[in-house]
Short mmCIF file of C-alpha atoms in Angstrom, two decimals:
data_model
loop_
_atom_site.label_atom_id
_atom_site.label_comp_id
_atom_site.label_asym_id
_atom_site.label_seq_id
_atom_site.Cartn_x
_atom_site.Cartn_y
_atom_site.Cartn_z
CA UNK A 288 -34.41 8.28 -6.63
CA UNK A 289 -31.30 9.62 -9.25
CA UNK A 290 -29.37 7.59 -11.71
CA UNK A 291 -25.89 7.47 -11.87
CA UNK A 292 -25.58 6.07 -14.93
CA UNK A 293 -23.46 3.50 -16.71
CA UNK A 294 -20.64 6.05 -16.30
CA UNK A 295 -20.62 6.43 -12.84
CA UNK A 296 -21.68 3.40 -11.92
CA UNK A 297 -17.79 2.05 -13.64
CA UNK A 298 -16.13 4.61 -11.65
CA UNK A 299 -17.57 3.22 -8.53
CA UNK A 300 -16.89 -0.15 -9.71
CA UNK A 301 -13.23 0.96 -10.21
CA UNK A 302 -12.24 3.30 -7.65
CA UNK A 303 -13.54 -0.11 -5.13
CA UNK A 304 -11.31 -2.23 -7.69
CA UNK A 305 -8.21 0.26 -6.92
CA UNK A 306 -9.31 0.06 -2.56
CA UNK A 307 -9.82 -3.87 -3.22
CA UNK A 308 -5.69 -3.44 -4.67
CA UNK A 309 -4.43 -1.69 -2.13
CA UNK A 310 -4.34 1.71 -3.84
CA UNK A 311 -3.39 4.71 -1.67
CA UNK A 312 -7.11 6.68 -0.44
CA UNK A 313 -6.71 10.44 -1.09
CA UNK A 314 -6.54 12.58 1.54
CA UNK A 315 -10.32 13.66 2.71
CA UNK A 316 -9.16 16.59 5.98
CA UNK A 317 -12.51 17.48 5.81
CA UNK A 318 -13.92 13.46 7.00
CA UNK A 319 -11.54 14.21 10.43
CA UNK A 320 -12.20 17.00 11.16
CA UNK A 321 -16.23 16.07 11.11
CA UNK A 322 -14.57 13.03 13.25
CA UNK A 323 -13.17 15.75 15.56
CA UNK A 324 -16.27 17.87 15.86
CA UNK A 325 -18.75 14.42 16.34
CA UNK A 326 -16.04 13.20 18.73
CA UNK A 327 -15.86 10.21 16.96
CA UNK A 328 -12.73 7.45 17.75
CA UNK A 329 -12.10 4.20 15.50
CA UNK A 330 -12.09 5.03 12.22
CA UNK A 331 -10.13 5.19 9.29
CA UNK A 332 -9.04 7.96 7.80
CA UNK A 333 -6.73 9.26 5.27
CA UNK A 334 -5.12 12.90 5.44
CA UNK A 335 -2.49 15.20 4.31
CA UNK A 336 -0.53 17.89 6.08
CA UNK A 337 2.42 19.51 7.57
CA UNK A 338 4.45 18.24 10.25
CA UNK A 339 4.98 21.06 12.67
CA UNK A 340 6.35 19.07 15.91
CA UNK A 341 8.49 16.14 16.47
CA UNK A 342 7.87 14.31 20.09
CA UNK A 343 10.06 12.41 22.04
CA UNK A 344 9.27 8.61 21.21
CA UNK A 345 7.01 6.62 23.77
CA UNK A 346 7.22 2.76 24.81
CA UNK A 347 4.21 1.41 25.77
CA UNK A 348 2.87 -2.47 25.45
CA UNK A 349 2.24 -2.10 22.11
CA UNK A 350 5.87 -0.95 21.29
CA UNK A 351 7.92 1.71 20.59
CA UNK A 352 6.08 5.27 18.82
CA UNK A 353 7.75 7.87 16.98
CA UNK A 354 5.18 10.46 17.39
CA UNK A 355 4.92 13.62 15.78
CA UNK A 356 2.52 16.91 15.17
CA UNK A 357 0.62 17.51 11.81
CA UNK A 358 -1.65 20.44 10.84
CA UNK A 359 -3.95 19.20 8.99
CA UNK A 360 -3.84 21.38 5.11
CA UNK A 361 -7.13 22.54 5.39
CA UNK A 362 -5.57 24.01 8.80
CA UNK A 363 -8.45 23.44 10.97
CA UNK A 364 -7.23 21.32 13.16
CA UNK A 365 -3.85 19.86 14.46
CA UNK A 366 -3.22 15.60 15.19
CA UNK A 367 -1.01 14.07 16.51
CA UNK A 368 0.18 10.66 14.33
CA UNK A 369 2.13 7.71 16.67
CA UNK A 370 3.20 5.16 14.33
CA UNK A 371 4.75 1.88 15.76
CA UNK A 372 8.45 1.01 14.84
CA UNK A 373 8.36 -1.91 17.10
CA UNK A 374 6.31 -3.17 13.51
CA UNK A 375 7.07 -0.26 10.83
CA UNK A 376 10.08 1.68 9.79
CA UNK A 377 10.58 5.34 11.52
CA UNK A 378 9.64 7.91 8.91
CA UNK A 379 12.72 10.13 8.83
CA UNK A 380 9.93 13.25 9.20
CA UNK A 381 11.72 16.78 9.52
CA UNK A 382 9.49 19.68 10.46
CA UNK A 383 7.92 21.14 7.55
CA UNK A 384 7.49 18.29 5.79
CA UNK A 385 4.13 17.56 3.88
CA UNK A 386 2.79 14.12 4.67
CA UNK A 387 -0.10 12.04 4.08
CA UNK A 388 -0.75 9.76 6.53
CA UNK A 389 -3.62 6.39 6.90
CA UNK A 390 -4.54 4.95 9.90
CA UNK A 391 -7.42 4.59 12.51
CA UNK A 392 -8.26 8.03 14.29
CA UNK A 393 -9.14 8.56 17.97
CA UNK A 394 -10.75 11.71 19.34
CA UNK A 395 -9.26 14.07 21.95
CA UNK A 396 -9.77 17.43 23.06
CA UNK A 397 -6.32 18.28 21.56
CA UNK A 398 -7.10 17.21 18.08
CA UNK A 399 -7.25 13.53 17.71
CA UNK A 400 -4.19 11.41 17.08
CA UNK A 401 -3.41 8.52 14.32
CA UNK A 402 -2.54 5.07 15.05
CA UNK A 403 -1.87 2.00 13.09
CA UNK A 404 -0.23 4.34 10.40
CA UNK A 405 1.39 0.58 9.54
CA UNK A 406 0.49 -2.57 8.10
CA UNK A 407 -0.68 -5.28 10.66
CA UNK A 408 1.60 -8.76 10.94
CA UNK A 409 -1.69 -9.84 12.56
CA UNK A 410 -3.83 -9.77 9.52
CA UNK A 411 -6.86 -7.92 11.90
CA UNK A 412 -6.56 -4.11 11.38
CA UNK A 413 -6.65 -2.50 7.66
CA UNK A 414 -3.17 -1.20 7.10
CA UNK A 415 -2.16 1.91 7.60
CA UNK A 416 1.10 4.04 6.08
CA UNK A 417 3.02 7.71 6.20
CA UNK A 418 3.88 9.09 3.07
CA UNK A 419 6.88 11.55 3.46
CA UNK A 420 9.17 13.12 0.35
CA UNK A 421 7.90 10.63 -2.14
CA UNK A 422 8.34 7.74 0.07
CA UNK A 423 5.70 5.62 1.48
CA UNK A 424 6.46 3.65 4.82
CA UNK A 425 3.99 0.94 6.06
#
């Protein structure tokens, strides 16, 4: 068994404290690539990348969703982002913008999608966000 010692324990405690206080998670593009390769869905992810295509809004029973495609900074996959503008503010993304996204990943053959990129007014789901041009939208 490996011992991490007091410093590592303190660092882990600090990281947990930040997460509990609502601090932004660091992007981990390798985690979503593994989720894609292993066909995992309904997992919380934080990724960063560039907007490569804007899509038309889509309306469903859960509201109107702003949609766009992001190519991960690692370049391995693209993901569709579906941001519910009936709950959160519209994000003024443009092609070429570098964004950080936190939400729930759902696998599909095209690379998957990320939704729940907004706060949850019902309090039943972890809140997400999109960072674009230094501003956070949730």
